[in-house]
XYZ file of C-alpha atoms in Angstrom:
607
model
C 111.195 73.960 95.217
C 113.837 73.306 97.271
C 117.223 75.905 97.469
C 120.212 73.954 98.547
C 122.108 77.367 99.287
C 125.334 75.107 101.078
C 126.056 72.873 97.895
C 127.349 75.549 95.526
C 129.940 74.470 93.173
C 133.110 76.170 93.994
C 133.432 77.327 90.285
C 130.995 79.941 90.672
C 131.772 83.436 88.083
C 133.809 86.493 88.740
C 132.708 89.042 91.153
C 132.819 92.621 90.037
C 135.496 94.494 92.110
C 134.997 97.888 94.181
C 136.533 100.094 90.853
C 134.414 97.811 88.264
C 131.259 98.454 89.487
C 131.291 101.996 88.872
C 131.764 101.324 85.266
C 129.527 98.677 85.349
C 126.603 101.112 86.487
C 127.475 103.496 84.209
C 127.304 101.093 81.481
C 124.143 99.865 82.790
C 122.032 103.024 83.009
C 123.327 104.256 79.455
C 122.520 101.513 77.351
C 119.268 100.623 79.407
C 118.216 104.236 78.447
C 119.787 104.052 74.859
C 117.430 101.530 74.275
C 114.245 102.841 76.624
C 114.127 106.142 75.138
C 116.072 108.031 78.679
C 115.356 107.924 82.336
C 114.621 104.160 82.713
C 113.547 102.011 85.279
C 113.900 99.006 86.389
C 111.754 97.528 89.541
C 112.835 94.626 91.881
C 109.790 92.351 92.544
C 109.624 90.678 95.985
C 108.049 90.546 99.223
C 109.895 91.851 102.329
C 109.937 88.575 103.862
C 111.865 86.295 100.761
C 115.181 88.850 101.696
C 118.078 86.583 103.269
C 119.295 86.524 106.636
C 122.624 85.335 107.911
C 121.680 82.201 110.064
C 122.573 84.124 113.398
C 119.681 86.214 112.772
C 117.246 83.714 110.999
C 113.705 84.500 112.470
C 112.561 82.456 109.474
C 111.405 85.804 107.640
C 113.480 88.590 106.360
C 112.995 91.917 105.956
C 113.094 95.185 104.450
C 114.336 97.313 107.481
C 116.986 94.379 108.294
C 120.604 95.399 107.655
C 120.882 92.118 105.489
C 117.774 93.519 103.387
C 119.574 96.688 102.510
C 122.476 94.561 101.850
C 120.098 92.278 99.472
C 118.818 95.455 98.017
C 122.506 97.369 97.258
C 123.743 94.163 95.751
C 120.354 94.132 93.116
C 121.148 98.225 92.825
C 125.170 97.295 91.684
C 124.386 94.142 89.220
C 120.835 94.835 88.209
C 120.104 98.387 88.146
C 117.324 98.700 89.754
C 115.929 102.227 90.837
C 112.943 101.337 92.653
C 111.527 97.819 94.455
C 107.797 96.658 94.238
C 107.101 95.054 97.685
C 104.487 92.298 97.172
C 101.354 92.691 99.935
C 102.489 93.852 103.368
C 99.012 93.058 105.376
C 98.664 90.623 108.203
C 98.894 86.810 106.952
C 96.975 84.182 108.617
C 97.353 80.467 108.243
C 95.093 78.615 105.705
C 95.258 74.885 104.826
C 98.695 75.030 105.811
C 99.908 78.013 103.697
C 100.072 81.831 104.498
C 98.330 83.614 101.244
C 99.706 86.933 101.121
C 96.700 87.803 98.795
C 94.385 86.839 101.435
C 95.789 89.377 103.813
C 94.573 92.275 105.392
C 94.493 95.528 102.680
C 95.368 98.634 105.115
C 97.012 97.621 108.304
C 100.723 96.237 108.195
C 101.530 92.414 109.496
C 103.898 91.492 112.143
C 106.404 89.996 109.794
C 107.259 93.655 109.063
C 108.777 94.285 112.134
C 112.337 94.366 112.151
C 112.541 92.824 115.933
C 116.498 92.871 115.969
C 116.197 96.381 115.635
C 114.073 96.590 119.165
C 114.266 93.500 121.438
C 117.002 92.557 123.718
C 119.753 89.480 122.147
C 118.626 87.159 124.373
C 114.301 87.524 123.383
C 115.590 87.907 119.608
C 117.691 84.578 119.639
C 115.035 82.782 121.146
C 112.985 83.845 117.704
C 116.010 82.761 116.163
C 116.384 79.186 117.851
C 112.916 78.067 117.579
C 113.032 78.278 113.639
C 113.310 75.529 112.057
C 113.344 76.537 108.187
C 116.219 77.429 107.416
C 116.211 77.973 103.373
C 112.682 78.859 103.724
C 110.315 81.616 104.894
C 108.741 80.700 108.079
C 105.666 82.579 108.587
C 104.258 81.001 111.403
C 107.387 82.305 113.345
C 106.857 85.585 113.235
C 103.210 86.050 112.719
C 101.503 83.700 114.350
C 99.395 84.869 117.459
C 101.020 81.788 119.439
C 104.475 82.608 118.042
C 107.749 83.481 120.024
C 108.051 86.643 118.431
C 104.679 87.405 119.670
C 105.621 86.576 123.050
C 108.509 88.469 123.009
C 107.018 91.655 121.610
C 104.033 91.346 124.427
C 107.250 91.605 126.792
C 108.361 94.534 125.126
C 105.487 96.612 124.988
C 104.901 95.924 128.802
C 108.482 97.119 129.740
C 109.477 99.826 126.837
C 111.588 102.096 127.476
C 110.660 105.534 127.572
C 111.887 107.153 124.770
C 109.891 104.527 122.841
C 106.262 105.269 124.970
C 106.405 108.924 123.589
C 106.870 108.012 120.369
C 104.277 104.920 120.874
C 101.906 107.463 122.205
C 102.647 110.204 119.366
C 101.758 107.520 116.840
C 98.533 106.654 118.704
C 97.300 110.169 118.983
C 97.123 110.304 114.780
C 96.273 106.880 114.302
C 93.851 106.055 111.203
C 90.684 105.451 112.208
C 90.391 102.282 110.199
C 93.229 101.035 112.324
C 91.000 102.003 115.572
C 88.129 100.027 114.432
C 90.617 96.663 113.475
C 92.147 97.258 117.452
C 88.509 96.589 118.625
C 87.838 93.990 116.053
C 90.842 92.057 117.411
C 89.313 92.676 121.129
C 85.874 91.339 120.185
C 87.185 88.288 118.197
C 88.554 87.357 121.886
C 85.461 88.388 123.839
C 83.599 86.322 121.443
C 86.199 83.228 120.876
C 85.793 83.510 117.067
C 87.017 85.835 114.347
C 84.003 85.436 112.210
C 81.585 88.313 113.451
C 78.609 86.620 112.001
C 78.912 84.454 115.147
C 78.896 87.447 117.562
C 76.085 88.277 120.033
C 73.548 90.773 118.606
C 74.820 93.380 119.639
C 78.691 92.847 118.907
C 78.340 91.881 115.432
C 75.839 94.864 114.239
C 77.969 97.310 115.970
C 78.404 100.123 113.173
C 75.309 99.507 111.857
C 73.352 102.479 112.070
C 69.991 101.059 111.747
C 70.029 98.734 114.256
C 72.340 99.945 117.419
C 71.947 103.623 118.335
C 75.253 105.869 118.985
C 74.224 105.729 122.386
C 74.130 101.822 122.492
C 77.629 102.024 120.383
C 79.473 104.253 122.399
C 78.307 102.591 125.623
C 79.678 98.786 124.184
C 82.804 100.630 123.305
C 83.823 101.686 126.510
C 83.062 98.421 128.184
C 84.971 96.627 125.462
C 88.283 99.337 126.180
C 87.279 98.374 129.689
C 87.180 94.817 129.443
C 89.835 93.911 126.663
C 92.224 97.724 126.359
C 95.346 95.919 126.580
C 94.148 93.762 123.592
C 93.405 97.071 121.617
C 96.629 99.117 122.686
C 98.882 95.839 122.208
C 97.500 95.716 118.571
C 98.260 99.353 118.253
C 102.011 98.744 119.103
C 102.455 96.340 116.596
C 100.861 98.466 113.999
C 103.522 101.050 115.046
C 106.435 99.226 115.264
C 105.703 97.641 111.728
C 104.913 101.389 110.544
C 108.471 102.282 112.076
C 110.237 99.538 110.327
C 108.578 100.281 106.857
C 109.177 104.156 107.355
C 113.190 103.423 107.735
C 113.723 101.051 105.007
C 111.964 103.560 102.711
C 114.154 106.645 104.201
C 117.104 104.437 103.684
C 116.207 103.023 100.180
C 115.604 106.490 98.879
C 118.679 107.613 100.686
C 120.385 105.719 97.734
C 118.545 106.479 94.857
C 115.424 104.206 95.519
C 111.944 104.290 95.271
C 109.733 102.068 97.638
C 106.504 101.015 95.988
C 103.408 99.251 97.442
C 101.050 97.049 96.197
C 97.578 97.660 96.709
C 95.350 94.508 97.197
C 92.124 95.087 95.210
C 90.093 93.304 98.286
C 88.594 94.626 101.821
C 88.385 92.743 104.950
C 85.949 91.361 106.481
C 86.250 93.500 109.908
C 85.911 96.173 107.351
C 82.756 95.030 106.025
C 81.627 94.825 109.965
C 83.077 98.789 110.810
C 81.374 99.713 107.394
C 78.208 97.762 106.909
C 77.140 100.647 104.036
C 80.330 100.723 102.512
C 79.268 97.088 100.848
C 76.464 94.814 99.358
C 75.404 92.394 101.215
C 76.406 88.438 101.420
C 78.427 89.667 98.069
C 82.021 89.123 96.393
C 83.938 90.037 93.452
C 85.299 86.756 93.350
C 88.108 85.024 95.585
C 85.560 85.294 98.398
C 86.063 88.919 98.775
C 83.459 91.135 99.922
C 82.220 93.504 97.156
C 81.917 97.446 97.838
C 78.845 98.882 96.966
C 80.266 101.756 94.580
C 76.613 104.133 94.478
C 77.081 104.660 98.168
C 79.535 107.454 99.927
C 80.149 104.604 102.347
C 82.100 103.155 99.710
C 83.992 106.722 98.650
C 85.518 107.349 102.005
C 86.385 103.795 102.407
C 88.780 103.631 99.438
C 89.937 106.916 100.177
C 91.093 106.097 103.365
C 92.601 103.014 101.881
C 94.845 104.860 99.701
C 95.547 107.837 102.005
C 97.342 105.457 104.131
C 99.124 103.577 100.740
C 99.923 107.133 99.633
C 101.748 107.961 103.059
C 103.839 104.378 103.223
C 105.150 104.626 99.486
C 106.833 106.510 96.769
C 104.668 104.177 93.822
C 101.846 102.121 93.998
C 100.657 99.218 92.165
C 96.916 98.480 91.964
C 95.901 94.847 92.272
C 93.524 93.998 89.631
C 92.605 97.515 88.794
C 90.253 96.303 86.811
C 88.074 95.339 89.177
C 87.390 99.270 90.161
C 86.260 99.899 86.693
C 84.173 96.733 86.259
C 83.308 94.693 89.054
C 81.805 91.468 88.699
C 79.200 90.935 92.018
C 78.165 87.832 92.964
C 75.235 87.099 95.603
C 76.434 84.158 97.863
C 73.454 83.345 98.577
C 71.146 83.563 95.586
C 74.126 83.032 92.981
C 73.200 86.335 90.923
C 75.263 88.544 89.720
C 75.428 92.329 88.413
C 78.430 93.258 86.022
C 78.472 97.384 86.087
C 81.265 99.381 83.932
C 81.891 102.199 86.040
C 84.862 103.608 83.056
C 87.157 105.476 85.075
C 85.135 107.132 87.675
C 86.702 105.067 90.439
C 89.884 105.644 89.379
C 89.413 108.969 89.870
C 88.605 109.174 93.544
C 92.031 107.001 93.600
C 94.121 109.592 92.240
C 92.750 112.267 93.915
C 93.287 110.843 97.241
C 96.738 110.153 96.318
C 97.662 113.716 95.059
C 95.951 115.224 98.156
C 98.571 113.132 100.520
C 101.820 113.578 97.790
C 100.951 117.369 96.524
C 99.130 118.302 93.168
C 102.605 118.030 91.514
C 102.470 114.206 92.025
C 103.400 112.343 88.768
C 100.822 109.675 88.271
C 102.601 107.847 86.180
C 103.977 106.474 89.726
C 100.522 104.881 90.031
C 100.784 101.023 87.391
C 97.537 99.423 87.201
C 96.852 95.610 87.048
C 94.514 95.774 84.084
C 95.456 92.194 82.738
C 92.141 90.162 82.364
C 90.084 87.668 80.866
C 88.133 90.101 78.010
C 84.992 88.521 78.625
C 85.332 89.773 82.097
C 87.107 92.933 81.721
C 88.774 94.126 77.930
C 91.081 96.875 77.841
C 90.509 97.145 74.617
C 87.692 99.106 71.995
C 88.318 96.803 69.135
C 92.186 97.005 68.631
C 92.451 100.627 70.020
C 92.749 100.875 74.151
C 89.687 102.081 76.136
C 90.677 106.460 76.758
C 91.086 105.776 80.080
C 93.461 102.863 79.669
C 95.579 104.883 77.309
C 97.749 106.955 79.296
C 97.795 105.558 83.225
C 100.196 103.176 83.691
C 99.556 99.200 82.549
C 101.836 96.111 83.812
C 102.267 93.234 82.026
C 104.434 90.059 81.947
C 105.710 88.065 78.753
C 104.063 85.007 80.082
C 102.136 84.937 76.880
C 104.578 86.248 74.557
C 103.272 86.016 70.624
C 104.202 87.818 67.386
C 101.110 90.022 68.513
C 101.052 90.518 71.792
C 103.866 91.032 75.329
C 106.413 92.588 73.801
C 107.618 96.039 73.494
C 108.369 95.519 69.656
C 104.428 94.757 69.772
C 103.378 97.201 72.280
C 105.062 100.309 71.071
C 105.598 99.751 67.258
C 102.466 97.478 66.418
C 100.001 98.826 68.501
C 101.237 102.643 69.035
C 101.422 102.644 72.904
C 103.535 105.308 74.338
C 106.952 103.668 76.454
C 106.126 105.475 79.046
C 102.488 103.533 79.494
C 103.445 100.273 80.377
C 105.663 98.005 82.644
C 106.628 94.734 80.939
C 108.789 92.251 82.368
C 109.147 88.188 82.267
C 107.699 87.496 84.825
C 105.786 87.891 87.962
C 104.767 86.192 91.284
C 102.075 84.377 89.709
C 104.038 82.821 86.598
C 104.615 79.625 85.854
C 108.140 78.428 85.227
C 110.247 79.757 81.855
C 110.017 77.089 79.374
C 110.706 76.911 75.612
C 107.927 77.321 73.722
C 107.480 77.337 69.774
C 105.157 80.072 69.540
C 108.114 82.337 71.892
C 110.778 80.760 70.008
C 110.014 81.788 66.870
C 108.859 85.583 68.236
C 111.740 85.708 70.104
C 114.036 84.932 67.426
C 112.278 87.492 65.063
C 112.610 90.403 67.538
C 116.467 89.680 68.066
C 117.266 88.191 65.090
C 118.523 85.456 66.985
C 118.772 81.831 64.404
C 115.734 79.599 65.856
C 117.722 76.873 66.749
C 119.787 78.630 69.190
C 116.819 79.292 71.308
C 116.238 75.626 71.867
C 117.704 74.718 74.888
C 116.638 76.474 78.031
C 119.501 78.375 79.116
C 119.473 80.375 75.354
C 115.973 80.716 75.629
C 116.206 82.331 79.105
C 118.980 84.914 78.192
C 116.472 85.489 75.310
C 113.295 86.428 77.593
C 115.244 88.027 79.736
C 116.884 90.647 76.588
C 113.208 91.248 75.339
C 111.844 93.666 78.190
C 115.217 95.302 78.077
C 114.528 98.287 75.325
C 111.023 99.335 77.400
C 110.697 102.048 79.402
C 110.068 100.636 82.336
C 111.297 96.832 83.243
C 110.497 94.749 86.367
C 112.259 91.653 87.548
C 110.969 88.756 89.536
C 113.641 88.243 92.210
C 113.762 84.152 91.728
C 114.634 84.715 88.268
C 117.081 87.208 88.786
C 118.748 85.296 90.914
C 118.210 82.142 88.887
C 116.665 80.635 91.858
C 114.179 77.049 90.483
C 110.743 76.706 90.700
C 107.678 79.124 91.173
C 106.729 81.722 93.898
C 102.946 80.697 93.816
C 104.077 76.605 93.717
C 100.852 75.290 93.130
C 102.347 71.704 92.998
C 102.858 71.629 97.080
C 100.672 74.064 98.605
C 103.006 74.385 101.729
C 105.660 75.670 99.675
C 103.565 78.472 98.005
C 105.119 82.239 98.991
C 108.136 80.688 101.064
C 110.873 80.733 98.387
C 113.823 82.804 99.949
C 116.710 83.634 98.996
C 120.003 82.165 99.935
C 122.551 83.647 102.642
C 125.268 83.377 100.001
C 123.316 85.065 97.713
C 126.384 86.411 95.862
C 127.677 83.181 95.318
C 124.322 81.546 94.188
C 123.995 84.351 91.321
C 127.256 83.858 90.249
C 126.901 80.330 90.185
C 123.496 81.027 88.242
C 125.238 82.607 85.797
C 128.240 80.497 84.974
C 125.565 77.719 84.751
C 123.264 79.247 82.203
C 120.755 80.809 84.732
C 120.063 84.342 86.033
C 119.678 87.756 85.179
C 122.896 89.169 83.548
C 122.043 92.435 82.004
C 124.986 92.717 80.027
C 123.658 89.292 78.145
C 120.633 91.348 77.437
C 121.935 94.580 76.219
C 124.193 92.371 74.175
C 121.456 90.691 72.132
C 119.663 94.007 72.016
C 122.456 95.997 70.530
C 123.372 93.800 67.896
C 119.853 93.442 66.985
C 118.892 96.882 66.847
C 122.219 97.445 64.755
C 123.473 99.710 67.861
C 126.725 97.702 68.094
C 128.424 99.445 64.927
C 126.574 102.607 65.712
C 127.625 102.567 69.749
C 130.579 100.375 69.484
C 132.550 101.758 72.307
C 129.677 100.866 74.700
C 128.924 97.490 72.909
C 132.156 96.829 73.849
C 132.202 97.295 77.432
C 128.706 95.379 77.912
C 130.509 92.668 76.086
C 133.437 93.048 78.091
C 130.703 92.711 81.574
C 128.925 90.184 80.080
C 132.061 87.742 79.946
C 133.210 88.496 83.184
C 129.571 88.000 84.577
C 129.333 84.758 82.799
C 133.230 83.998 83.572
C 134.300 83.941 80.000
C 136.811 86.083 80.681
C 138.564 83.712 82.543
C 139.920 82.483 79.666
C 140.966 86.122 78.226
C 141.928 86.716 81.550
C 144.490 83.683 81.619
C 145.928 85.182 78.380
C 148.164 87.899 80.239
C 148.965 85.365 82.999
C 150.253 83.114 80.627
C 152.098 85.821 79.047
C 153.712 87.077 81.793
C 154.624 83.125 82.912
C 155.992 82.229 79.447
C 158.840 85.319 79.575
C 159.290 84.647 83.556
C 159.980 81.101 82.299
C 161.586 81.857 79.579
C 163.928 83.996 81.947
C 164.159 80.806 84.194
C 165.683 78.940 81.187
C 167.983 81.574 79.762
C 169.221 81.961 83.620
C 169.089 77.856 83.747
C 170.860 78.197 80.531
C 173.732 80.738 81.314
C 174.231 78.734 84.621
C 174.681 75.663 82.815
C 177.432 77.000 80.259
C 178.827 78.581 82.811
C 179.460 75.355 85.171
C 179.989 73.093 81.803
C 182.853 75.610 80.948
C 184.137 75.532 84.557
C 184.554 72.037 84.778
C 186.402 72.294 80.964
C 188.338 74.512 82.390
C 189.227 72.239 85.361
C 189.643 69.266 83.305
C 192.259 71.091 81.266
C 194.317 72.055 84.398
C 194.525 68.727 85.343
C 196.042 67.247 82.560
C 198.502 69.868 82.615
């Protein structure tokens, strides 16, 4: 996909000024709750480091804490309405075949592309971040987060020479450090002492460090201290990153709920493998769950204090969380790598029960769980949420996400959801799309659902831009709605582009953001909400019963979509015709007037 941000057309739809955009939310937040049954939300999808950045600052990845991320984030407040935003995985990424899989990242420590290094480094170590990217309208991962990278170099500088306000606070941090993040400090130093990340590879002694029954706590504690010896810079330097990224994430959540916002997290279902090497008991052995992640071993107490830990930290970082195939703590599939067995256990939802304890023990008994969505989206013969056509108990009342990527007359919609198969609104987050989906296309099958739900004629829906405002209206009566950020913005393409592998999770968007959306809009792309509440009212009849506020989301949606710059010309032209019109009476007058001067003239000649 390629964003050409600097070849907008200059035709691009009205802006919303300072006094309209109070109306506008108003609007907004009454007829999304008209139609959502009160106290809606609506959640932003995106990863910290797809937010813009003015090209004086372009590290090649944005970011949450950045000034131009709040700005990203106000702007999607104003037109969109969001009240919360769903960061995509925030672990370390590492380079593979080319790409940076943000799946494939760490699970509980944060990566360096969180760090919002304008924040914290002198102008001239930040612009030479700046001047050695060369992606411009992309994300540039191996900027930032690359080991060999400038902003590595220049943070190394830092932490040798911070100042000392900064050491307390540095030293503060380390004295309550998790001690997950202790264990990944030494992993980093061993990977160096041992020239490969892979600890299967590591002397004897290195690689079967935390395991109990082969190196005795004497043997342990002795390696320890020559490693902190040998390689301590390696271990505090990893540290410092971890805090500065936890500093960065901890003030664009203060400042995101300063307005109103809630900061959510998503949890990646998989471990690591230096967590597999710090907690040898915690797993089975030479097993996965699939996607060559290790598999926990869910009879041992290993295992327990493992995912508690995992979510004590989540719980601290965020307001919400989102569970990565939550399925996968209910019903794991294990697979032996070596023998090719595997063991399919249905543990209901006993895991998901340690979860949520952990969680309420960091937020307070009082925590709603409903703050908690679950990934439970599956192939049935793997995992089925269903008992026949009635959810599993469990499934019932925690908190499901779905997409409309499949959209049918029986199935991802809320008409279907709610009214069809008696699931309460405030069970499920449905929106069109996620990070995953493919691009929005036509389809019969949606066509003709589509078309029944909104009582929109069939025909209409044909072309892509109708179909589009179409998917984007159905999600708008549930409870809870989540945007993709490309399709908000009307941006082309997919976030997981398949097509070019070097491409995948580097979509970002545009400096003139503004511009772009507006220019979305006029041409038939983008979110505009007004479109949506539009086709929802008058399907749902709630344009004769609510017609005052019909008419103001029709009034939005033209001046979203421009249309009003025809109404818009009608005053103009009204006002021009009787200034004209004055021209020619004036014209007029002055005419007579000099035509019966030079009568007069003429006549006093003669005489």
């Amino acid at each position: 996909m390629k964003i050409n941000s600097n070849n907008l057309s200059p035709a691009f739809g009205r802006k919303l000024t300072t006094t309209e955009e109070k109306e506008y939310a108003e609007v907004l937040k009454k007829a999304r709750d008209k139609l959502g049954g009160g106290n809606t939300n609506t959640l932003l999808i995106m990863p910290s480091s797809s937010l813009p950045q003015m090209s004086v600052n372009n590290t090649g990845v944005g970011n949450i804490a950045s000034e131009e991320g709040q700005k990203f984030i106000d702007f999607a407040k104003t037109y969109w309405g969001i009240n919360q935003v769903q960061l995509l995985p925030v672990g370390q990424y590492h380079s593979s075949y080319n790409e940076y899989p943000i799946y494939s990242g760490t699970s509980m420590d944060l990566g360096n592309h969180l760090i919002d290094v304008k924040s914290i480094l002198p102008k001239e170590d930040f612009d030479k971040i700046v001047s050695n990217n060369g992606l411009k309208d992309r994300v540039n991962f191996s900027n930032v987060v690359d080991f060999s990278s400038i902003q590595e170099e220049t943070i190394k500088k830092l932490y040798k020479s911070m100042p000392e306000e900064m050491k307390k606070e540095f030293e503060t941090y380390k004295a309550g450090i998790p001690e997950i993040l202790e264990s990944k400090g030494l992993y980093r130093a061993l990977t160096e002492i041992n020239n490969t990340a892979d600890f299967n590879y590591w002397n004897d002694l290195d690689k079967n460090l935390f395991n109990e029954d082969i190196v005795s706590a004497a043997q342990k504690d002795k390696r320890i201290k020559e490693v902190y010896t040998q390689q301590g810079e390696t271990i505090d330097f990893y540290k410092f990153k971890q805090f500065l990224a936890e500093r960065s994430l901890k003030k664009a959540k203060a400042d995101l709920n300063s307005k109103g916002i809630k900061l959510n997290g998503d949890v990646p279902c998989g471990m690591s493998f230096d967590e597999v090497w710090s907690h040898p008991r915690a797993f089975v052995k030479d097993s996965t769950i699939g996607w060559n992640l290790p598999a926990l071993n869910y009879e041992s107490s290993d295992a327990e204090k493992l995912i508690r830990e995992k979510f004590n930290i989540y719980a601290k970082r965020f307001d919400g969380l989102r569970i990565d195939a939550g399925w996968s703590y209910i019903s794991p599939i294990v697979k032996n790598n070596i023998t090719g067995e595997t063991t399919h256990k249905d543990y209901g939802d006993k895991i998901l029960k340690i979860i949520e304890d952990e969680i309420k023990k960091v937020k307070g008994s009082n925590f709603d769980l409903k703050n908690i969505s679950y990934e439970f989206a599956s192939d049935p013969s793997v995992f089925n949420v269903f008992d026949g056509n009635t959810l599993k108990p469990y499934i019932k009342d925690r908190v499901k996400i779905y997409t409309s990527d499949f959209l049918s007359d029986d199935w991802g919609s809320v008409d279907n959801f709610v009214t069809t198969r008696g699931w309460a609104k405030d069970t499920f987050i449905l929106g069109m799309t996620n990070h995953d989906s493919d691009v929005v296309k036509p389809s019969e099958i949606q066509i003709e659902t589509l078309s029944s739900i909104l009582k929109i004629p069939k025909e209409k829906l044909q072309t892509s831009s109708e179909f589009l405002k179409a998917k984007f209206a159905e999600p708008m009566s549930s409870k809870n709605m989540m945007l993709f950020f490309m399709n908000a913005l009307g941006m082309d393409g997919r976030y997981n582009d398949n097509t070019d592998k070097t491409l995948n999770y580097t979509a970002k968007v545009p400096e003139n953001y503004e511009d772009f959306y507006h220019n979305s809009l006029k041409s038939g792309k983008g979110f505009n909400p007004m479109d949506a509440l539009e086709k929802q009212f008058v399907a749902q009849g709630l344009d004769k019963t609510e017609s005052k506020l019909y008419k103001k989301i029709v009034k939005y949606r033209n001046i979203l979509e421009d249309r009003a710059s025809e109404t818009n010309k009608t005053p103009y032209l009204k006002y021009g015709a009787i200034v004209l019109g004055i021209g020619v009476l004036l014209y007029g007058v002055y005419k007579l007037s000099y035509l019966y001067g030079q009568k007069q003239r003429m006549k006093a000649e003669l005489k």
